[in-house]
């Protein structure tokens, strides 16, 4: 009897170990944030006459699977580089917790199921944007990371796609409102990406990743570029209010968040320190969800 109990415990531990490995392979937390942005776009785009729960859940599940497949494909592509960096050396593939063949099969199934769900339950525009996002992230952005900072521009496109997917899933069309919420998230990517690249610069250099502008230097020129893109968020954040998509309150929240975000960039311009870049990184994590939630609560 005791032998059976030990065997069951071992089996449960093995299952938990594998589940954790796949959890990390799909970059679960990142995929969850991506799904939140897509849900934000859907609710903002919903007309309010009759909420489509079917499309809503299809977007959540399909969007999450596509994001997970993209993250897993990224880890497959960069498995040899991940071994070189401290922040990624404990990922499943560098540690051989999952075989490469298993990772390929798992990623392919996730992508296929995710795309199928969007195709069946939403519309062709949303499905096409989902596929485009996955292709750009995996086959363009990922290899460009070793070429130069152009990768950040390319990566910002799929990075800003989730709210656009949400909007098209709800409305079936790409309107100027959809482009506004896409644009806000697109511009937000630059200070977000560059702050992360600044903080992890030594690690990234080990893998040959070149994400910082101004020749990859942590200097005043790079800090100024981070400031400029953050500055753009101030007028962009007011566009939903200007076009009547949301009320005045969310415009105020977006402006206050934008000013606080911008203030952090002046510290980086002053001292060009890792500590200041770290503050911008955490500030970027806070800015987007707070502003998006404000838009939802103040939807007209």
XYZ file of N, CA and C in Angstrom, residues 12 82 149 174 269 277 283:
21
model
N 2.249 12.476 -9.522
C 1.717 13.830 -9.385
C 2.823 14.877 -9.493
N 19.180 31.663 -25.207
C 18.679 31.699 -23.831
C 19.674 31.088 -22.844
N 18.045 47.812 -33.611
C 16.850 48.332 -32.934
C 15.608 48.405 -33.810
N -12.218 47.621 -38.963
C -11.137 48.452 -38.436
C -11.528 49.911 -38.652
N 17.378 60.790 -18.130
C 18.155 61.758 -18.902
C 19.206 62.431 -18.016
N 16.227 53.564 -15.264
C 15.639 52.734 -16.322
C 14.675 51.716 -15.725
N 7.164 51.604 -14.437
C 6.155 52.597 -14.779
C 5.370 52.208 -16.020
